[in-house]
Short mmCIF file of C-alpha atoms and ligand atoms in Angstrom, two decimals:
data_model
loop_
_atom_site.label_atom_id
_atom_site.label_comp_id
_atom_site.label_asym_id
_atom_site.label_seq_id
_atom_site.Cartn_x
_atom_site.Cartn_y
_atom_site.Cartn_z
CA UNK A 681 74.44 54.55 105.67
CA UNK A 682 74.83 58.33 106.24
CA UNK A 683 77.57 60.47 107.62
CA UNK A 684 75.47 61.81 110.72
CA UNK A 685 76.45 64.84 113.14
CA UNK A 686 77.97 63.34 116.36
CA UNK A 687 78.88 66.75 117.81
CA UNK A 688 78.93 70.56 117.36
CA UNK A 689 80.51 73.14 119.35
CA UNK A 690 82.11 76.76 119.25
CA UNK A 691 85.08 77.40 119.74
CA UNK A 692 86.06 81.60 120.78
CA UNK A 693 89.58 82.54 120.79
CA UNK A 694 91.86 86.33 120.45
CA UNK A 695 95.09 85.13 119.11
CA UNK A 696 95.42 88.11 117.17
CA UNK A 697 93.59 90.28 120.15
CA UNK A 698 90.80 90.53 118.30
CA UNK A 699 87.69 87.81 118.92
CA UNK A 700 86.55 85.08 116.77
CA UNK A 701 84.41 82.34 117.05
CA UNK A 702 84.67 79.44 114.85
CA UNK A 703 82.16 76.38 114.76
CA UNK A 704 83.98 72.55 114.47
CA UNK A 705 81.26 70.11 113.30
CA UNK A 706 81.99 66.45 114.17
CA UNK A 707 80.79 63.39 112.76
CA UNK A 708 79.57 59.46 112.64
CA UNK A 709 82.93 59.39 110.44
CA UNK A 710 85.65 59.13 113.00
CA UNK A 711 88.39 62.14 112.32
CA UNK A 712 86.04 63.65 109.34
CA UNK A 713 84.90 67.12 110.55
CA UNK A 714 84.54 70.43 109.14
CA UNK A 715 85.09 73.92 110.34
CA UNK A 716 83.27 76.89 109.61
CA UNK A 717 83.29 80.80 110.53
CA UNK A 718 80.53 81.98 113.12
CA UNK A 719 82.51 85.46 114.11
CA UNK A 720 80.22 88.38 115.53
CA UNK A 721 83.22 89.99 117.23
CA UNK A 722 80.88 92.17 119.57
CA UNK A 723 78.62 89.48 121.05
CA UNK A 724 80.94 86.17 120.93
CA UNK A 725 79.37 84.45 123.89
CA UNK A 726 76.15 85.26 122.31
CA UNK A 727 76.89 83.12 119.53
CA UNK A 728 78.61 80.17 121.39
CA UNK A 729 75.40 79.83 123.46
CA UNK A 730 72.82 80.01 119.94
CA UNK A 731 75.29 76.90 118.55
CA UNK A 732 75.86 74.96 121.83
CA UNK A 733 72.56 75.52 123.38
CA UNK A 734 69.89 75.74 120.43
CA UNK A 735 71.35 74.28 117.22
CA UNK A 736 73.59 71.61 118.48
CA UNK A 737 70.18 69.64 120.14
CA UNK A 738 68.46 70.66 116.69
CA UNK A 739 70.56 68.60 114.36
CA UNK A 740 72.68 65.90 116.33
CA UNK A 741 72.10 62.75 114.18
CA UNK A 742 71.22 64.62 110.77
CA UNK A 743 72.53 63.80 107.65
CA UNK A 744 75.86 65.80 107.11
CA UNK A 745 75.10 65.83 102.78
CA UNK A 746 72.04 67.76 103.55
CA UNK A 747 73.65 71.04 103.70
CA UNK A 748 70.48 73.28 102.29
CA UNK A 749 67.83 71.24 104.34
CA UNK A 750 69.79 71.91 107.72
CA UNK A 751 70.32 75.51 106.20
CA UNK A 752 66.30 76.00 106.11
CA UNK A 753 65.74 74.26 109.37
CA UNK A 754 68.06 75.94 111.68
CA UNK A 755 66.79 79.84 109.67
CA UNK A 756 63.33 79.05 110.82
CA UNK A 757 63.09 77.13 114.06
CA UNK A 758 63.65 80.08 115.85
CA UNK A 759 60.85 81.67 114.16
CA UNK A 760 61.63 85.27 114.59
CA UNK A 761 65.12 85.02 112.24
CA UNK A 762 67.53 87.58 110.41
CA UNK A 763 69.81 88.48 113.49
CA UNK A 764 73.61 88.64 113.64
CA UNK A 765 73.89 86.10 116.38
CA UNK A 766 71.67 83.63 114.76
CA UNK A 767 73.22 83.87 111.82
CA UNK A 768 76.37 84.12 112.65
CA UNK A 769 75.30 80.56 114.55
CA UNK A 770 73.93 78.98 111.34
CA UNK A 771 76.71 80.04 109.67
CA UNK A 772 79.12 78.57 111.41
CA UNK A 773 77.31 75.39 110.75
CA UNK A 774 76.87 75.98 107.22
CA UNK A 775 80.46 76.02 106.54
CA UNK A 776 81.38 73.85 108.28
CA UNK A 777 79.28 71.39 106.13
CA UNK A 778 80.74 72.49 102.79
CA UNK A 779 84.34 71.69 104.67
CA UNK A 780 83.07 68.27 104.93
CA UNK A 781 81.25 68.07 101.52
CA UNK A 782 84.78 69.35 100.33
CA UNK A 783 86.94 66.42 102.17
CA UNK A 784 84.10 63.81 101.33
CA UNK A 785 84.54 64.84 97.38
CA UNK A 786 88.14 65.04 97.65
CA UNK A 787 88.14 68.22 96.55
CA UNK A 788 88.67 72.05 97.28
CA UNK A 789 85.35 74.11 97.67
CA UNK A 790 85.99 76.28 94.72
CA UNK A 791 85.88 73.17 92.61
CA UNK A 792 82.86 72.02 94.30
CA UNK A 793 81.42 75.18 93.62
CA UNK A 794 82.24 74.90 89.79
CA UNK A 795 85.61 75.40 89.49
CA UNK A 796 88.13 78.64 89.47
CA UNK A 797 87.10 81.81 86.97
CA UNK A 798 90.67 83.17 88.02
CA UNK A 799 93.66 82.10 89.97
CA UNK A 800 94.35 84.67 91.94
CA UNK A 801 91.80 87.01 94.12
CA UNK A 802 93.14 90.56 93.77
CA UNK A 803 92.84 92.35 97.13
CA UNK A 804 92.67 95.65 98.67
CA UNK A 805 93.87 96.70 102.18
CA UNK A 806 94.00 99.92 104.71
CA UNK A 807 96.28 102.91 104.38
CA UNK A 808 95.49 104.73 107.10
CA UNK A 809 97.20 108.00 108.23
CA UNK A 810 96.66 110.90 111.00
CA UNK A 811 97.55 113.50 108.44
CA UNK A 812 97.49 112.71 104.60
CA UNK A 813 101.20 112.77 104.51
CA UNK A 814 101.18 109.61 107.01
CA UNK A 815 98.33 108.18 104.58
CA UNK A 816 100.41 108.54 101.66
CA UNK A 817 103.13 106.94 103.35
CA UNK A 818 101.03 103.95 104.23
CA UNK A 819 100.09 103.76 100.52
CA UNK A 820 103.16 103.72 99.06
CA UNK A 821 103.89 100.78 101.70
CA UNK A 822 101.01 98.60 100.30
CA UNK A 823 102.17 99.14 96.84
CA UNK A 824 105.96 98.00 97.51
CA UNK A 825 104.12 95.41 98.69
CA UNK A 826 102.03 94.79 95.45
CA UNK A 827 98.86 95.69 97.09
CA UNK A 828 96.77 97.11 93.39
CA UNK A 829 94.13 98.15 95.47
CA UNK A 830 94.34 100.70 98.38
CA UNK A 831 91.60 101.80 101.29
CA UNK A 832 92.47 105.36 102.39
CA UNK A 833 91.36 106.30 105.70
CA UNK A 834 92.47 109.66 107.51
CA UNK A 835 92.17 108.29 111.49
CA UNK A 836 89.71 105.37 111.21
CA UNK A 837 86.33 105.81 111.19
CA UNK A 838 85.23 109.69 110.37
CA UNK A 839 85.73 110.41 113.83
CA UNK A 840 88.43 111.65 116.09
CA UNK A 841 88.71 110.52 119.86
CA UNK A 842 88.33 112.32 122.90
CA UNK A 843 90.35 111.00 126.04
CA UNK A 844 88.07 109.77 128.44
CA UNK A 845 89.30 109.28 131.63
CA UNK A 846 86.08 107.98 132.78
CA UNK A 847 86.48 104.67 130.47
CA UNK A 848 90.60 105.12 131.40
CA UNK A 849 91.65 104.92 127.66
CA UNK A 850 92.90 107.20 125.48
CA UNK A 851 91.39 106.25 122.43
CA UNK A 852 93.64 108.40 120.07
CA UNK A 853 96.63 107.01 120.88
CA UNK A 854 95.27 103.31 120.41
CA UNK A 855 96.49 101.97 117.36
CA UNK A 856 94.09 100.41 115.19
CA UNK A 857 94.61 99.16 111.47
CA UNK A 858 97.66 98.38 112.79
CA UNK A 859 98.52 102.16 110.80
CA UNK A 860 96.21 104.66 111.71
CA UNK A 861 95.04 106.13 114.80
CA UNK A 862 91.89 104.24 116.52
CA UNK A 863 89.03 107.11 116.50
CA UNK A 864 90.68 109.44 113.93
CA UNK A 865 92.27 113.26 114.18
CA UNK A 866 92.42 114.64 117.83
CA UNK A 867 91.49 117.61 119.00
CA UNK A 868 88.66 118.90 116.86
CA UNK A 869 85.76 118.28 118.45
CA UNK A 870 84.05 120.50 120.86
CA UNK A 871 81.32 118.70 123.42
CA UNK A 872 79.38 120.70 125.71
CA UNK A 873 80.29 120.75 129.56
CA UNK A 874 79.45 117.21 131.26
CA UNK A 875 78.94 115.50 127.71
CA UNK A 876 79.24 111.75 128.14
CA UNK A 877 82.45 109.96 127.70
CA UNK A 878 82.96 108.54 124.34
CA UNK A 879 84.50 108.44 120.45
CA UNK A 880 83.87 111.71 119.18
CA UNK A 881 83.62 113.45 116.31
CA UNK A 882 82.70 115.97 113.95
CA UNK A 883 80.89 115.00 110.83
CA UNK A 884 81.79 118.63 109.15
CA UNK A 885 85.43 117.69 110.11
CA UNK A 886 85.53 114.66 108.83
CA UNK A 887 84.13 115.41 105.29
CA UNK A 888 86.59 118.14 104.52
CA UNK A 889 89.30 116.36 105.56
CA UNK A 890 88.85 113.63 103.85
CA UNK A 891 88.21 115.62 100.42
CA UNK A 892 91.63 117.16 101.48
CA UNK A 893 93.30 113.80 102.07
CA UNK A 894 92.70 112.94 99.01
CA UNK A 895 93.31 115.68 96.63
CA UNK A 896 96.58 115.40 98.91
CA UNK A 897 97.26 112.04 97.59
CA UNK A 898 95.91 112.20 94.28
CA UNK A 899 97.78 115.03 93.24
CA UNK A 900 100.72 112.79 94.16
CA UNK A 901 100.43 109.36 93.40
CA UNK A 902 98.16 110.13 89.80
CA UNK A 903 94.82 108.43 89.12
CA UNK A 904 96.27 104.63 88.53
CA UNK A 905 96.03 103.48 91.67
CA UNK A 906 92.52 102.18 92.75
CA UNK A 907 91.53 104.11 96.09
CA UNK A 908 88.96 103.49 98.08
CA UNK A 909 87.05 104.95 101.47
CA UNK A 910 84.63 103.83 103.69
CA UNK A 911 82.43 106.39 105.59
CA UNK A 912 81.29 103.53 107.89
CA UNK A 913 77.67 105.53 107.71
CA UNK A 914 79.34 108.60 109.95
CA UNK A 915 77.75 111.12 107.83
CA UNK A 916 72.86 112.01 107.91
CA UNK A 917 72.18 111.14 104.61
CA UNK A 918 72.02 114.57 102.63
CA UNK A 919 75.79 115.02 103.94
CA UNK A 920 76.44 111.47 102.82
CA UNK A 921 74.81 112.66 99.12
CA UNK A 922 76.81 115.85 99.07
CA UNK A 923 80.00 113.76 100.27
CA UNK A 924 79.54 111.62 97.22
CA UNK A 925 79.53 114.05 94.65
CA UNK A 926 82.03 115.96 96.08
CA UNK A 927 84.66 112.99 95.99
CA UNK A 928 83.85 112.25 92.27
CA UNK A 929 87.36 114.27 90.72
CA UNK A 930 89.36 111.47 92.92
CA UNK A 931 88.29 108.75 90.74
CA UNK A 932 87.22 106.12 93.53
CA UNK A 933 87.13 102.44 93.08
CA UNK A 934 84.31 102.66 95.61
CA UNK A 935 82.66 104.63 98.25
CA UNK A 936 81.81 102.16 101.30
CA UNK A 937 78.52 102.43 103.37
CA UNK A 938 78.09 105.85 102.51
CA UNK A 939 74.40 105.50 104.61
CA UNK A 940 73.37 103.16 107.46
CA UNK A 941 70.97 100.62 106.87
CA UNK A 942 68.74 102.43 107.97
CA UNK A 943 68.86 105.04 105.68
CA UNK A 944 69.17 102.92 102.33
CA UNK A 945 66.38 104.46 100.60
CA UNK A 946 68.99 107.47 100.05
CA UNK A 947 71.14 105.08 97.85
CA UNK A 948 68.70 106.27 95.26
CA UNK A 949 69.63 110.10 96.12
CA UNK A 950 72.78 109.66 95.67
CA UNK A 951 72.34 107.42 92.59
CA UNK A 952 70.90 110.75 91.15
CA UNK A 953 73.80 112.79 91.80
CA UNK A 954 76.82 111.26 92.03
CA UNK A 955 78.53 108.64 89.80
CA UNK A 956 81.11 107.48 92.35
CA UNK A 957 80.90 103.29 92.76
CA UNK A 958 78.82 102.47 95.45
CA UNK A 959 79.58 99.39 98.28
CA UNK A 960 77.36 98.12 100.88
CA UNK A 961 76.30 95.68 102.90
CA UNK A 962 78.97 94.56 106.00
CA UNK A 963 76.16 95.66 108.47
CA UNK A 964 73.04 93.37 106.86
CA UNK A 965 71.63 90.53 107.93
CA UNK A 966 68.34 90.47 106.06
CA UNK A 967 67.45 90.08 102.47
CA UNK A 968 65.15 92.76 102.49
CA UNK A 969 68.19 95.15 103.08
CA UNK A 970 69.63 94.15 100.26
CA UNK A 971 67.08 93.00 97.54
CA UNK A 972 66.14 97.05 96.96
CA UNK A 973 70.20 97.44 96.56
CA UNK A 974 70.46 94.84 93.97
CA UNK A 975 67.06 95.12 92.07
CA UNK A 976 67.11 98.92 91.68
CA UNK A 977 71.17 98.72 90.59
CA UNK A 978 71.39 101.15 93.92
CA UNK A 979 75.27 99.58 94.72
CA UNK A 980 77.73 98.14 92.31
CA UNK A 981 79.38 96.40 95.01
CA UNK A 982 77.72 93.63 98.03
CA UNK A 983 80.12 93.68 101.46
CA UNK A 984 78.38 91.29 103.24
CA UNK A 985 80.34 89.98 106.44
CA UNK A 986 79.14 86.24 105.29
CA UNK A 987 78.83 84.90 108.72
CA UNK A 988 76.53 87.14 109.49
CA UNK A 989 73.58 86.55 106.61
CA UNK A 990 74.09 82.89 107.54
CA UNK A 991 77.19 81.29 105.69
CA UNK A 992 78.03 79.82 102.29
CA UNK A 993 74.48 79.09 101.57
CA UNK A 994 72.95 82.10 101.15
CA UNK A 995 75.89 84.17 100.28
CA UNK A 996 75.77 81.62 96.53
CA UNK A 997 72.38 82.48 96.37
CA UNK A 998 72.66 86.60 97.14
CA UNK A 999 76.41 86.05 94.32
CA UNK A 1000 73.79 85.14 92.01
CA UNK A 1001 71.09 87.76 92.91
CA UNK A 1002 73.65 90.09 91.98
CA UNK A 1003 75.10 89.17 88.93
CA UNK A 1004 71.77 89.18 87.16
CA UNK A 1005 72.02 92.63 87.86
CA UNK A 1006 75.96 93.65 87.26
CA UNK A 1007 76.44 94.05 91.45
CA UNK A 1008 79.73 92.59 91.92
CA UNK A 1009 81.08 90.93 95.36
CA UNK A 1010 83.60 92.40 97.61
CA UNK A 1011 83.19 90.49 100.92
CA UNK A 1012 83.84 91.80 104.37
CA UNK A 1013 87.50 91.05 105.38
CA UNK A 1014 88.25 92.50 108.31
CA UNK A 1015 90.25 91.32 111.41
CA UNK A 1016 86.97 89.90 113.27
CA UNK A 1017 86.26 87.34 110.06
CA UNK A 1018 88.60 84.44 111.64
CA UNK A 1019 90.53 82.88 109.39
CA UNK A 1020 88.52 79.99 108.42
CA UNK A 1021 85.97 83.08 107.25
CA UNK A 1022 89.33 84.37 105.22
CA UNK A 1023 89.19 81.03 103.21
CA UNK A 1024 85.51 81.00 102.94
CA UNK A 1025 85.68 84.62 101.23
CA UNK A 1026 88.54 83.25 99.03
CA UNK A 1027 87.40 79.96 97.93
CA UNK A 1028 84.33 82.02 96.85
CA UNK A 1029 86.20 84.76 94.98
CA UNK A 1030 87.93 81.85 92.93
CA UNK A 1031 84.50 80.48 91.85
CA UNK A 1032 82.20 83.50 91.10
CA UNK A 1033 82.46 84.90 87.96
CA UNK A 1034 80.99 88.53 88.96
CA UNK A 1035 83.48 88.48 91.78
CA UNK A 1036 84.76 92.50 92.36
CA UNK A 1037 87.62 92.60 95.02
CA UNK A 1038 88.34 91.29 98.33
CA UNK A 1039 88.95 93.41 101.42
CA UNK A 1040 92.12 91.58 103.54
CA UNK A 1041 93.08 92.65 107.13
CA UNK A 1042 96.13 90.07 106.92
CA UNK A 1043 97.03 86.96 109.22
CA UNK A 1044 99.55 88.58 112.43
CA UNK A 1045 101.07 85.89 114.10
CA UNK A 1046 99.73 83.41 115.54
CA UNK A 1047 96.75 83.49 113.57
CA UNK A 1048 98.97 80.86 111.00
CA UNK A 1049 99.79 78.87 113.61
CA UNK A 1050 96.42 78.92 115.41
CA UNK A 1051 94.84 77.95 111.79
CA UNK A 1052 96.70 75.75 109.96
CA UNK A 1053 96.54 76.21 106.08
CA UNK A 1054 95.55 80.26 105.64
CA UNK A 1055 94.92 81.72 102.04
CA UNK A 1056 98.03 82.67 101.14
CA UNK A 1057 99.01 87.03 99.70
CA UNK A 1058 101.48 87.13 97.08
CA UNK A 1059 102.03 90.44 95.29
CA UNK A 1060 98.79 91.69 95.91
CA UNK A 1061 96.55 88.40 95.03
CA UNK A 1062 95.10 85.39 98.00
CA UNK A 1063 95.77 82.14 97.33
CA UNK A 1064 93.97 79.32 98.43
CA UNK A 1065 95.62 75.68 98.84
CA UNK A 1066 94.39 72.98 97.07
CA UNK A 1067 93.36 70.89 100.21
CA UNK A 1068 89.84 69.57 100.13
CA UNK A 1069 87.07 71.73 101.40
CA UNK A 1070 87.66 74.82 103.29
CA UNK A 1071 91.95 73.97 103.42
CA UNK A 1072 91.86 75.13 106.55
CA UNK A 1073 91.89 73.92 110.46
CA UNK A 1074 92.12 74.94 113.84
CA UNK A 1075 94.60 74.02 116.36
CA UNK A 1076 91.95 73.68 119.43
CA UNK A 1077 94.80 73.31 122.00
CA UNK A 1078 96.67 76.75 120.87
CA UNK A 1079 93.31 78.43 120.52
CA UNK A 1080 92.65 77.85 124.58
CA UNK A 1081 95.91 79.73 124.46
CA UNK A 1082 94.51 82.64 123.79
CA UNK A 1083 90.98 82.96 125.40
CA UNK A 1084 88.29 86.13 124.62
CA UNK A 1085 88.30 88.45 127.79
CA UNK A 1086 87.96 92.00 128.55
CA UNK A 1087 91.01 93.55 127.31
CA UNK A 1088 90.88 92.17 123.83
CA UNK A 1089 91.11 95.34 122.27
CA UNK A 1090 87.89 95.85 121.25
CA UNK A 1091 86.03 96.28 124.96
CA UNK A 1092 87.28 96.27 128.53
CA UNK A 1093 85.04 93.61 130.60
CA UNK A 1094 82.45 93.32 127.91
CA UNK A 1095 82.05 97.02 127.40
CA UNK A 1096 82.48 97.59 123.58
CA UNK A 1097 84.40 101.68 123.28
CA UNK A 1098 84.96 102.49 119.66
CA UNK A 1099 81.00 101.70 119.02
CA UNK A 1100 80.35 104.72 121.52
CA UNK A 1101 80.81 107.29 118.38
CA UNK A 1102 79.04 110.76 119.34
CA UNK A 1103 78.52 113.97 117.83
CA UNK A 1104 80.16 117.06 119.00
CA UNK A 1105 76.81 117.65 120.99
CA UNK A 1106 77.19 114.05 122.67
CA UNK A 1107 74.56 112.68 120.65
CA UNK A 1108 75.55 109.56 120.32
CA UNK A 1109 75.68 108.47 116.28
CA UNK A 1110 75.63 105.24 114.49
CA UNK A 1111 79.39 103.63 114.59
C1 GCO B 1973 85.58 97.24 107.22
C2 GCO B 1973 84.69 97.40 108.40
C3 GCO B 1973 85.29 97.05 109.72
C4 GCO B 1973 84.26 97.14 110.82
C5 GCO B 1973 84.47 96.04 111.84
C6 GCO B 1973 83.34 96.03 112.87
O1 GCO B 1973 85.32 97.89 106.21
O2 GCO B 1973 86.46 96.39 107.32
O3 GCO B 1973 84.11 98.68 108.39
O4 GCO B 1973 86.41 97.79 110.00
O5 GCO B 1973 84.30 98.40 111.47
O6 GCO B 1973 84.51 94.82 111.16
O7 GCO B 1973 83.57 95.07 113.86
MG1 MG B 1974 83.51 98.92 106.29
#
């Protein structure tokens, strides 16, 4: 007699201040359930209502073993397919099954998966700095901590802020990374009179400081350290070629979305010019962004944000994609993967063998308590437990705790800010 869905709902919480929405599948089999990661930070509600509305309906009383079937049938019954909600949706599902494949096996996914090809996932995390003195600081924090692997950002995202009175913030002074300074340097950008509130900044500025920061810190620190830097696709495409090759002396482990996805056909410019390691891929949702990538050896490195092509599923398929062609992994780990995501990423990492490095915002309190059984950082590496499936849980009652609203950090009554990136001119640019 099958294991059949009995119920399947999604759950959106902020412990941390940031929002996440995870997906708890129940079953025929009292008290077995699993939980999987559905998080699209910037349209939660969206999400919730493509699970409890559309795909809850769609596969009450199916066969919990039939992971890729449900996979297929929830991708195509809403005929037009590839979003970030809906796959965030089906990917909350999707995990959620291998949790309960996991428990049903009696064993952790990584096992399920084929078993470890290391023990440890080596990880990188943010330095962040509003001069490069404050980023070196920050670096030489992460390795006291044993962090090998070091993102080096000089205020967030390319940009500086401008205060904006009209959206009552003052985006510079809001903290974000926890280190650096949400928006970037201050003060540099020049908008013509009336320009429209928002995060701006200059692309010109941005480059040179950068190149600066890190001559800065490389001149320091020597070239042992693996540093990395994500341009967060801040920069038109020829600057984005130029920046590139002009970063080359500093030895990067890689250069992050150096274009937008819109733009990816310049992967093969800079391909031609510049021999800095290439990442990409947080922003896709659709194969055809990344087949090109992969195919054409455009990237070295794949950053999907897993919930958002759609779960465990296809992110074993695109693994193998890529290491037919020597693209290594290095999953999306920022503060909006919840958790549950975090072990997703990790049990994944244990099991690939082209697995490249694994991008870790951390767990601030109360995310541990909210989700029982986190991976665990020891000098510098994740560890997963050995539970069965996923390892992980959610504590429904503390997650009510902390409900999504306005004032979450990321937007005030549903208005996102830091997306609102312009250019000196006010022309609004790609985040
Ligand atoms: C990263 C990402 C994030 C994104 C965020 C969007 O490299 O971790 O660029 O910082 O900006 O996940 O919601
Ligand atoms: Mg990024």
């Amino acid at each position: 007699m099958p294991i059949t869905i009995t119920n399947v709902k999604c759950i959106l919480t902020a412990p941390a201040g940031i929002g996440l929405a995870v997906v708890k599948v129940e079953t025929s089999d009292a008290g077995l359930y699993g939980v999987g990661c559905a998080t699209f930070t910037q349209r939660l509600t969206l999400v919730k209502a493509a699970v409890e509305d559309y795909l809850k309906p769609l596969l009450l009383g199916r066969d919990v073993a039939r992971i890729e079937d449900i996979w297929q049938l929830c991708y195509q019954n809403s005929y037009w397919r590839n979003g970030p909600a809906l796959n965030n949706a089906i990917s909350g599902v999707d995990q959620a099954l291998w949790d309960i494949k996991g428990k049903l096996a009696n064993m952790p996914l990584y096992d399920l998966l084929g078993g470890k090809s290391r023990d440890g996932v080596a990880v990188y995390r943010h330095a962040d700095g509003r001069d490069p003195q404050e980023v070196l600081d920050n670096v030489y924090r992460l390795k006291e901590q044993g962090i090998m692997y070091i993102r080096c950002q000089l205020g967030g995202y390319g940009g500086l802020a401008k205060q904006d009175e009209a959206l009552g913030r003052r985006a510079q002074e809001k903290p974000y990374n926890n280190v650096g300074v949400y928006g970037g340097i201050k003060g540099q950008a020049r908008s013509p009179e009336g320009a429209l509130p928002g995060e701006y900044y200059d692309p010109d500025v941005y480059v040179l400081s950068v190149e600066k920061m890190f001559d800065y810190v490389r001149s320091r620190i020597g070239f042992e350290t693996p540093l990395l830097h994500d341009v967060h696709e801040r920069l038109p495409p020829i600057e984005a070629v130029r920046f590139a090759k002009r970063l080359e002396p500093y030895r990067l482990f890689f250069l992050e979305d150096a274009l937008a996805p819109e733009d990816i056909e310049w992967f093969r410019r800079i391909r031609q010019h510049a021999t800095v390691p290439l990442a990409m891929g947080e922003l896709f949702t659709h194969p055809l962004e990344w087949k090109p990538l992969i195919t054409e050896q455009l990237i070295d490195f794949i950053r999907v944000h897993i919930s958002a092509i759609g779960g465990i599923t296809p992110a074993r398929k695109l693994a193998a994609l890529c290491e037919a062609f020597g693209v290594r992994t290095a999953w999306h780990g920022p503060g909006d993967v919840s958790p549950v995501g975090h072990a997703a990423n990790v049990h994944l990492d244990l099991h690939l063998h082209n697995f490249g490095i694994q991008e870790f915002s951390g767990f601030p309190d109360p995310l541990p308590e909210v989700f029982p059984g986190c991976p665990e950082l020891r000098d510098g590496y994740l560890y997963a437990n050995d539970k069965p499936g996923l390892g992980i849980d959610i504590d429904e009652k503390l997650a009510a705790k902390y409900p999504i609203h306005g004032d979450t950090g990321q937007f005030k009554g549903g208005v996102i800010y830091w997306t609102q990136s312009r250019l000196p001119d006010g022309t609004l640019w790609r985040p």
